[in-house]
PDB file of C-alpha atoms in Angstrom:
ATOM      1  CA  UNK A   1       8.211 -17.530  -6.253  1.00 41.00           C
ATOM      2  CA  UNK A   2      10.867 -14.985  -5.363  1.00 41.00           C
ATOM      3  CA  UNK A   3      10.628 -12.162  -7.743  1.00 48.00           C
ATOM      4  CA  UNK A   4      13.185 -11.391 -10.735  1.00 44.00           C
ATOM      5  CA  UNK A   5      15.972  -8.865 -10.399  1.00 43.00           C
ATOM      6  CA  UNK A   6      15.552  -5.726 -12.601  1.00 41.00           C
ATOM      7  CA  UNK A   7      18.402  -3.126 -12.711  1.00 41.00           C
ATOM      8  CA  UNK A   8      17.019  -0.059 -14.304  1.00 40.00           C
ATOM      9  CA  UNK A   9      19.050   2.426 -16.671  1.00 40.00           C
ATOM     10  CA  UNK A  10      18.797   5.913 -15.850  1.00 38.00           C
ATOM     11  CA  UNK A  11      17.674   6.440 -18.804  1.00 42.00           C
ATOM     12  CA  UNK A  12      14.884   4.383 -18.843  1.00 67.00           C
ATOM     13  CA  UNK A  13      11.509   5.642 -18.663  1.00 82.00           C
ATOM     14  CA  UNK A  14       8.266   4.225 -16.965  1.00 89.00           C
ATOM     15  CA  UNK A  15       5.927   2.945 -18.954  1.00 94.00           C
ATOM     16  CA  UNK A  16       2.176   5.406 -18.595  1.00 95.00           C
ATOM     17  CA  UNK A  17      -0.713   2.349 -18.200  1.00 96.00           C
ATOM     18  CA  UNK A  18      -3.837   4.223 -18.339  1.00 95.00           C
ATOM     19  CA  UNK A  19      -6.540   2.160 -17.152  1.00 94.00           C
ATOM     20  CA  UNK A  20     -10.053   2.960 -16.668  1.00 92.00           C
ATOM     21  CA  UNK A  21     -11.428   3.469 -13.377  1.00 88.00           C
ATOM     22  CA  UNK A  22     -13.884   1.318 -13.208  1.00 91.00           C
ATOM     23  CA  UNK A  23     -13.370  -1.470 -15.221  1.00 93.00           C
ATOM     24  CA  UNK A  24      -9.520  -1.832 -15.529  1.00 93.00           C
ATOM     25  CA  UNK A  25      -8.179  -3.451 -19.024  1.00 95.00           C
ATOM     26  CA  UNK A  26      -7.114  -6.927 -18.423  1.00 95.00           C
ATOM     27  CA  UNK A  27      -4.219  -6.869 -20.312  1.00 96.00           C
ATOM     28  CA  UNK A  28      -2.658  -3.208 -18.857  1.00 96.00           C
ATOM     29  CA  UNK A  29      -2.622  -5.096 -15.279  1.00 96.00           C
ATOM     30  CA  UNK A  30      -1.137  -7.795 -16.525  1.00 96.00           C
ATOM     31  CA  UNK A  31       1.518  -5.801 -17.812  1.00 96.00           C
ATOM     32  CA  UNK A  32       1.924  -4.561 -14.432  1.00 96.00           C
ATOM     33  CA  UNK A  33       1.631  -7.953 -12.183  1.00 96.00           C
ATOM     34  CA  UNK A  34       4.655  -8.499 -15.208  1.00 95.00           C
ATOM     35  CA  UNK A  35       6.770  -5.741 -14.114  1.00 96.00           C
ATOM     36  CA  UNK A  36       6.290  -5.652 -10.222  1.00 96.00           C
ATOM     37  CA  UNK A  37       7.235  -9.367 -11.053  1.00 94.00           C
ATOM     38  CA  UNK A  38      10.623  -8.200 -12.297  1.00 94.00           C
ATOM     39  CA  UNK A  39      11.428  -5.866  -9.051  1.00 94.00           C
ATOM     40  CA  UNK A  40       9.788  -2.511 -10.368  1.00 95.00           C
ATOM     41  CA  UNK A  41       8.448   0.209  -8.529  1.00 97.00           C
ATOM     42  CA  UNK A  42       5.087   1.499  -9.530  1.00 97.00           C
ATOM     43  CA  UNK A  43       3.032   4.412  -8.436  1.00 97.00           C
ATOM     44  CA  UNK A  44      -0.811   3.027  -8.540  1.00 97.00           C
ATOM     45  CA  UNK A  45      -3.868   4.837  -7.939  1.00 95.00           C
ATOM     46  CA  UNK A  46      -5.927   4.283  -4.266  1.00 94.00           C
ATOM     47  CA  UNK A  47      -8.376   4.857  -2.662  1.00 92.00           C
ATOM     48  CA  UNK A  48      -6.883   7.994  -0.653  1.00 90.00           C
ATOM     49  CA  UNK A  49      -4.275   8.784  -3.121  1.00 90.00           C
ATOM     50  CA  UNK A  50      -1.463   7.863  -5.491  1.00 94.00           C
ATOM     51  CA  UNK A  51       1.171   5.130  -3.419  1.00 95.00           C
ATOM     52  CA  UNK A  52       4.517   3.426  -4.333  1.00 97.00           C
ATOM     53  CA  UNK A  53       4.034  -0.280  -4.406  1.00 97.00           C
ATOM     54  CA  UNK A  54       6.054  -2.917  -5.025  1.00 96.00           C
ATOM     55  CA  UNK A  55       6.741  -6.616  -4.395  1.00 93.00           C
ATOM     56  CA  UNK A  56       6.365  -7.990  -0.626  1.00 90.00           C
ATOM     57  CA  UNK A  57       9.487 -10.522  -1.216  1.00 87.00           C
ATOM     58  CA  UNK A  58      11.967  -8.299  -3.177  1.00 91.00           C
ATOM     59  CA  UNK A  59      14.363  -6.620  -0.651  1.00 90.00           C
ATOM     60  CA  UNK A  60      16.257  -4.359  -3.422  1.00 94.00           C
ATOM     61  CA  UNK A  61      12.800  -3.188  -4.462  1.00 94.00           C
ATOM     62  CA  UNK A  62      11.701  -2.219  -0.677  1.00 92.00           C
ATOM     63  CA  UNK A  63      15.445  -0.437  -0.343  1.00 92.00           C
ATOM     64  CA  UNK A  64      14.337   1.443  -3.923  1.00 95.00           C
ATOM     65  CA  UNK A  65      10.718   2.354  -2.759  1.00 95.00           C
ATOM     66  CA  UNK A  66      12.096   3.824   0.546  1.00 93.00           C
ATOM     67  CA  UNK A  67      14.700   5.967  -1.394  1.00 94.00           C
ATOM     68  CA  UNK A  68      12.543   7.188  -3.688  1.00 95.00           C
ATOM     69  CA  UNK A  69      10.070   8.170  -0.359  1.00 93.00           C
ATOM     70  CA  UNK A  70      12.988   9.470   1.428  1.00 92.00           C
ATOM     71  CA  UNK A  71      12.111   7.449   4.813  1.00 89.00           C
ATOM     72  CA  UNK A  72      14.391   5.006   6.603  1.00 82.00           C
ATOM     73  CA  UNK A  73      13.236   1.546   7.969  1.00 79.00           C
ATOM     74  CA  UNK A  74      11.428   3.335  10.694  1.00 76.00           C
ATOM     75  CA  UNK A  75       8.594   4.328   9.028  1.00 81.00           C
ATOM     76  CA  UNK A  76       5.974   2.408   8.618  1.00 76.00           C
ATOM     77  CA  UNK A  77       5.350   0.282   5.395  1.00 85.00           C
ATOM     78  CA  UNK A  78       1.653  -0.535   4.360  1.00 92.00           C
ATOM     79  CA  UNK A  79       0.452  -4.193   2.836  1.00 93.00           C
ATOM     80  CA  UNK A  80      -2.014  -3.632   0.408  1.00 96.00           C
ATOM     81  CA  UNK A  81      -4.351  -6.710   0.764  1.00 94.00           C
ATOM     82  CA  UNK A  82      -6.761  -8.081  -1.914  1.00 92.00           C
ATOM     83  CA  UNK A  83      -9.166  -9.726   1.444  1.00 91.00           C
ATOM     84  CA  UNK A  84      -9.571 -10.470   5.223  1.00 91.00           C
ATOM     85  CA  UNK A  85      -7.957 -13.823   4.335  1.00 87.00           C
ATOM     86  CA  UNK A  86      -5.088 -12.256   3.002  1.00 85.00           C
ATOM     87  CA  UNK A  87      -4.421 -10.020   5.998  1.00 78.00           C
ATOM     88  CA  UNK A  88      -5.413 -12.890   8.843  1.00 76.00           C
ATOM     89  CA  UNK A  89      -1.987 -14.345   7.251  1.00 84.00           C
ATOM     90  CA  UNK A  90       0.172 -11.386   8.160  1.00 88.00           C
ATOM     91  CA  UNK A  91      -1.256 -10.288  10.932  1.00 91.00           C
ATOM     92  CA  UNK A  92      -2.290 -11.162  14.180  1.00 91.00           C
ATOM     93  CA  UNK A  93      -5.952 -10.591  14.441  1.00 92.00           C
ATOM     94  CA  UNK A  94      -8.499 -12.170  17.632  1.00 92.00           C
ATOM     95  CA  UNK A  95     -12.275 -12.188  16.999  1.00 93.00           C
ATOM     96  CA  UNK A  96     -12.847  -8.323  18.561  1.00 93.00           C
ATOM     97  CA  UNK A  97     -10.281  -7.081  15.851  1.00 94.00           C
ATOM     98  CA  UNK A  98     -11.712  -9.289  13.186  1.00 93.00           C
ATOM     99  CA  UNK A  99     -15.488  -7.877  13.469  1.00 93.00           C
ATOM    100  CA  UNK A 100     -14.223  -4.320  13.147  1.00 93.00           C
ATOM    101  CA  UNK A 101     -11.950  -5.028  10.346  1.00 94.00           C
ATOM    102  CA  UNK A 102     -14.981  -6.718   8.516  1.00 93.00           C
ATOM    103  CA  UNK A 103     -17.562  -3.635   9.432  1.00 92.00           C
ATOM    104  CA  UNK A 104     -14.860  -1.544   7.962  1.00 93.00           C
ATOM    105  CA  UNK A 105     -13.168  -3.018   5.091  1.00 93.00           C
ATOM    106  CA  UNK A 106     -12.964  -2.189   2.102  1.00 94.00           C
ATOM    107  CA  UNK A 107     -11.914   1.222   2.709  1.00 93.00           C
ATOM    108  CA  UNK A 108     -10.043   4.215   3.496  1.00 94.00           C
ATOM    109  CA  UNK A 109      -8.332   2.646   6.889  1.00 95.00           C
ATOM    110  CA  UNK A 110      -4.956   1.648   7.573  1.00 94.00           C
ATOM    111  CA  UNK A 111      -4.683  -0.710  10.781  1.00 95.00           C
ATOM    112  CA  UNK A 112      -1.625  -1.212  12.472  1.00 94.00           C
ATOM    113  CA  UNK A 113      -1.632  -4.887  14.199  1.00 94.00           C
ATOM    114  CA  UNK A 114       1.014  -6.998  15.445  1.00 92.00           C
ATOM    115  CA  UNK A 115       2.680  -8.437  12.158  1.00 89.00           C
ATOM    116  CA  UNK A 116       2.964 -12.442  12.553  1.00 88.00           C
ATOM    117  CA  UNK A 117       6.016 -14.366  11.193  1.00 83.00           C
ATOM    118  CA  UNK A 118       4.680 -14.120   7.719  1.00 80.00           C
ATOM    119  CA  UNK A 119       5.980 -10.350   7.322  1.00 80.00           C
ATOM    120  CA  UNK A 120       9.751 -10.156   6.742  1.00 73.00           C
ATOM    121  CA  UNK A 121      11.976  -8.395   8.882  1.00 73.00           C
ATOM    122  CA  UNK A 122      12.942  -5.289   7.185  1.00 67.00           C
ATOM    123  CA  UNK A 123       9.248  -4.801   6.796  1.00 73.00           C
ATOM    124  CA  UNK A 124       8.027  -4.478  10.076  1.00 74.00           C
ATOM    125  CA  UNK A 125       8.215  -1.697  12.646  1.00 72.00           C
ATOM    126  CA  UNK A 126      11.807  -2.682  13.870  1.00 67.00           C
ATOM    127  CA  UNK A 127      10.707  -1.933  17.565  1.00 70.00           C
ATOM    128  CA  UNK A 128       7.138  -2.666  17.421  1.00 78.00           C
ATOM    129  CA  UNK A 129       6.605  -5.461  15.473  1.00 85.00           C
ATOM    130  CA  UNK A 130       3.722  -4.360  13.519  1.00 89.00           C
ATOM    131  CA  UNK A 131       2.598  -3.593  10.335  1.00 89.00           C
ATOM    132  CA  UNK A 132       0.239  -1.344   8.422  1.00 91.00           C
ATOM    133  CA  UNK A 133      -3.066  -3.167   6.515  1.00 93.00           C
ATOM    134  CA  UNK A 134      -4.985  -1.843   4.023  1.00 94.00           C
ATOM    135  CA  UNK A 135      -7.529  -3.188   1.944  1.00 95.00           C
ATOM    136  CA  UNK A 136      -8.294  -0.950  -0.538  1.00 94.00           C
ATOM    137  CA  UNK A 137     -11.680   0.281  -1.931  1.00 93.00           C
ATOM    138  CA  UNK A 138     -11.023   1.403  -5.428  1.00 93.00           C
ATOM    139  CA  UNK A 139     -11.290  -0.954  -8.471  1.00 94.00           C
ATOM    140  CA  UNK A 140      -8.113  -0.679 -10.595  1.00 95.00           C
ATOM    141  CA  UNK A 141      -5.847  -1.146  -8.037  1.00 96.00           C
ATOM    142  CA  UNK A 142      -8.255  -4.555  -6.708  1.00 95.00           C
ATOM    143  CA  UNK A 143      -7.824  -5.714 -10.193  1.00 96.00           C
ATOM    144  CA  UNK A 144      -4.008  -5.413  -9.847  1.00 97.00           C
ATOM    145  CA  UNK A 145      -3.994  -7.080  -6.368  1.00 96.00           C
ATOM    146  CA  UNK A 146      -6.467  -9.896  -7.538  1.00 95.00           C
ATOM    147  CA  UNK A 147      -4.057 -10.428 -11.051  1.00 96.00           C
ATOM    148  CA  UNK A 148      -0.480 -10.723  -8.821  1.00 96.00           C
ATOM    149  CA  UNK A 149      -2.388 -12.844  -5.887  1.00 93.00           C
ATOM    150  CA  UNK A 150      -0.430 -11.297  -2.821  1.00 91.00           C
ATOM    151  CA  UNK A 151      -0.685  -8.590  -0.992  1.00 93.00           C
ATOM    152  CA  UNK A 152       1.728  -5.259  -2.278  1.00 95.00           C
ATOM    153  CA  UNK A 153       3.823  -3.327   0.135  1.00 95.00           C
ATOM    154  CA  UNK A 154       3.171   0.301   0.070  1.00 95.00           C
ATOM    155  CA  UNK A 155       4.010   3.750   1.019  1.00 93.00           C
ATOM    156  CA  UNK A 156       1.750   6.955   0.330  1.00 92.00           C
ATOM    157  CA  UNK A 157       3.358   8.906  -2.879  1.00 93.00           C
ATOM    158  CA  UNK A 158       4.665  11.597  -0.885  1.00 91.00           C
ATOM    159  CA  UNK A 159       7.902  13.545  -2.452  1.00 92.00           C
ATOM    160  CA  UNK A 160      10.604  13.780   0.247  1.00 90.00           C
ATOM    161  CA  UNK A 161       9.802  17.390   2.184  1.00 89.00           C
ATOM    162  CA  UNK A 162       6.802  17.518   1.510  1.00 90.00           C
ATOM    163  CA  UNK A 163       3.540  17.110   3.400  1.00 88.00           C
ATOM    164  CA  UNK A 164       1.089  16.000   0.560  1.00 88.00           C
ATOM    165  CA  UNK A 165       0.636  13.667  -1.395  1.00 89.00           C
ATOM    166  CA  UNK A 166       0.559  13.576  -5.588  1.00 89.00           C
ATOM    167  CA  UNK A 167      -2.588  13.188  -7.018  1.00 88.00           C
ATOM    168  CA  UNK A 168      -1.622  14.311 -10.854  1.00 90.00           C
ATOM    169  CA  UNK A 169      -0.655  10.538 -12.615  1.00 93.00           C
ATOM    170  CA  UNK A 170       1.058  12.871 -15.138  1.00 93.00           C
ATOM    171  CA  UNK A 171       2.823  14.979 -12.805  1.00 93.00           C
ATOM    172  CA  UNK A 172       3.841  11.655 -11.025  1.00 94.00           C
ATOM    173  CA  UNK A 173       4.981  10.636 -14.260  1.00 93.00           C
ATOM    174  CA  UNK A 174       7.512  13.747 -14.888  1.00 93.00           C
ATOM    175  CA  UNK A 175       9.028  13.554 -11.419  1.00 94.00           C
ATOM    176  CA  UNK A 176       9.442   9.771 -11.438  1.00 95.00           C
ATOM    177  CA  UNK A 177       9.428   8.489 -14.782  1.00 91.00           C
ATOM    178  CA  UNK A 178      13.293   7.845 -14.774  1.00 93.00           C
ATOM    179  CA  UNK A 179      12.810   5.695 -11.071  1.00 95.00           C
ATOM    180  CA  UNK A 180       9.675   4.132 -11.423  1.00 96.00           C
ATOM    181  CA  UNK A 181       9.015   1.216 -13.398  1.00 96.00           C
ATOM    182  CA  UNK A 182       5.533   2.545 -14.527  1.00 96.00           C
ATOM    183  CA  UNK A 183       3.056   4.940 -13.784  1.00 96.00           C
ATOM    184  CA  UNK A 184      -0.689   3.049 -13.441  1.00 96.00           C
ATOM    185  CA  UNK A 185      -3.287   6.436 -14.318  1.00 95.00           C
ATOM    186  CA  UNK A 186      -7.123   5.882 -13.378  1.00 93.00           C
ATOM    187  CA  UNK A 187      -7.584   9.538 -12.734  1.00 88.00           C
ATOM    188  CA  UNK A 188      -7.441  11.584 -10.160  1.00 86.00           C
ATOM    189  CA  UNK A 189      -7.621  10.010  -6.568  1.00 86.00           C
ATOM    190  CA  UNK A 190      -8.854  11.706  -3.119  1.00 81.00           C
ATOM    191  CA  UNK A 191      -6.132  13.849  -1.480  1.00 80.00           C
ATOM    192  CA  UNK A 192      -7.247  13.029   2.017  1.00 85.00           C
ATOM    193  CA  UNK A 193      -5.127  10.216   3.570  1.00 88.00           C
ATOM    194  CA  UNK A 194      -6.897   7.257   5.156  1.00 92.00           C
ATOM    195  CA  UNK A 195      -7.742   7.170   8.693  1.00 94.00           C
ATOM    196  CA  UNK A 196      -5.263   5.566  10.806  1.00 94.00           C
ATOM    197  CA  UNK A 197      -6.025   3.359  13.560  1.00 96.00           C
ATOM    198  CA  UNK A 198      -4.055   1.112  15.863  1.00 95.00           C
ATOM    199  CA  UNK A 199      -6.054  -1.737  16.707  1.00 95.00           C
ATOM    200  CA  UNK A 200      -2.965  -3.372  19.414  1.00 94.00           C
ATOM    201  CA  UNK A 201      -4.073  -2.097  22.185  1.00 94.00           C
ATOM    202  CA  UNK A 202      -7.003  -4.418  21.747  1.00 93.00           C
ATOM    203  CA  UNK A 203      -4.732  -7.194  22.133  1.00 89.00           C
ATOM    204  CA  UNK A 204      -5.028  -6.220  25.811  1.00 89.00           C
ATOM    205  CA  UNK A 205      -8.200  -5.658  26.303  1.00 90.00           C
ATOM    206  CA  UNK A 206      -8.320  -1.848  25.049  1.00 93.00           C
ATOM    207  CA  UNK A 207     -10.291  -0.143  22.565  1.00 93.00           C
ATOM    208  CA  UNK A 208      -8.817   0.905  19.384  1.00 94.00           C
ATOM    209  CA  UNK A 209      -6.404   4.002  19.106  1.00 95.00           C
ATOM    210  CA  UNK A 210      -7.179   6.308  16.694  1.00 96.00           C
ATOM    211  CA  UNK A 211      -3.964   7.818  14.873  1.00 95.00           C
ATOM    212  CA  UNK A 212      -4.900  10.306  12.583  1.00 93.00           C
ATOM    213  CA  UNK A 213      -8.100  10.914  11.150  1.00 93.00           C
ATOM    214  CA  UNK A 214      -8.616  10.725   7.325  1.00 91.00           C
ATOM    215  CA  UNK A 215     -11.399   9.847   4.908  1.00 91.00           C
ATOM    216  CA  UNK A 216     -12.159   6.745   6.418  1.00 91.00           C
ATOM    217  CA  UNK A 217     -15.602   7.440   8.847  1.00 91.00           C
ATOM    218  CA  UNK A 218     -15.167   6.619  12.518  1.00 91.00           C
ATOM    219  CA  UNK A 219     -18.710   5.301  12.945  1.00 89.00           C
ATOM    220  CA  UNK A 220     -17.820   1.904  10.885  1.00 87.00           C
ATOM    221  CA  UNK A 221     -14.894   1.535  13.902  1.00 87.00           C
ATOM    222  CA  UNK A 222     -17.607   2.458  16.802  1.00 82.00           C
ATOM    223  CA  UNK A 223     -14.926   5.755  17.192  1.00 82.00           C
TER     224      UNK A 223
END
């Protein structure tokens, strides 16, 4: 079901959902699924840090995430998955890639793999063809994923010129709160990004690239 179209006043403010960290109140997520439903933007809480998310489908939501990032279609979007099924649908994955995913997942990885027809346009790597997949190890934002039943595109909370990400929900809330649609708080999240690993070359026959190293460890990946 193609999402809703929300236009949001400037002087609108995003609602603060503070869930717990562990065991995430039902109703608060579905008061998110709700609003991501409508074309919002939302910063959630992950597993490496805070991230934008927002609807897979909705193209004016995508165009609002990016501005409020500062990037351009070249950089690369993440989908937030709930489960290997989920990311076997947008990507292309062969057995090789599959058992490392598996060893790995859930966790603090992002793996770039050739996106399949599933992923729109705008959303993949224009000259590439791939996409970032995550599937994240931290329980409020599984709840949220579980409740809206499809993956989430995402982009690391990172404020335009700057090199780190936000980690303060409340801070989040002041800078964004007239942009965002809400602000999900479980606390304070790791500030070390995931590890990053390109798993395409093992389309050919290669090993796995590793991009940048983060919290994920490298002996899960055999790295």
């Amino acid at each position: 079901v193609a999402p809703a179209h929300t236009t949001f006043s400037p002087n609108a403010m995003a609602q603060f959902l503070q869930v717990h960290p562990q065991n995430p109140q039902a109703r608060l997520i579905q008061i998110a699924v709700k609003l991501l439903a409508a074309g919002g933007v939302m910063a959630v809480p992950t597993d490496s840090s805070y991230a934008l998310v927002c609807h897979l489908d909705d193209k004016t939501a995508v165009d609002h995430m990016r501005r409020i990032r500062g990037v351009d279609e070249r950089h690369h979007l993440t989908l937030l998955c709930r489960d290997l099924s989920d990311l076997s649908s947008y990507a292309k994955v062969d057995n090789r890639q599959f058992r490392l995913l598996k060893a790995a997942t859930p966790g603090a990885y992002t793996f770039i793999l050739e996106a399949t027809k599933e992923v729109p346009r705008r959303v993949a790597h224009p000259q590439r063809k791939t996409i970032g997949l995550r599937l994240p190890d931290h329980p409020s934002l599984q709840a949220l994923l579980q409740a809206h039943g499809q993956p989430l595109l995402a982009t690391t909370l990172i404020p335009p010129g700057q090199t780190e990400a936000l980690n303060d929900a409340e801070e989040i809330r002041e800078k964004y709160e007239k942009v965002l649609s809400a602000v999900m708080d479980a606390g304070a999240c790791s500030l070390e990004p995931t590890t990053v690993v390109d798993l395409t070359p093992m389309d050919l026959g290669g090993e796995p690239l590793l991009v940048r190293k983060g919290r994920g460890e490298l002996h899960l990946l055999n790295l």
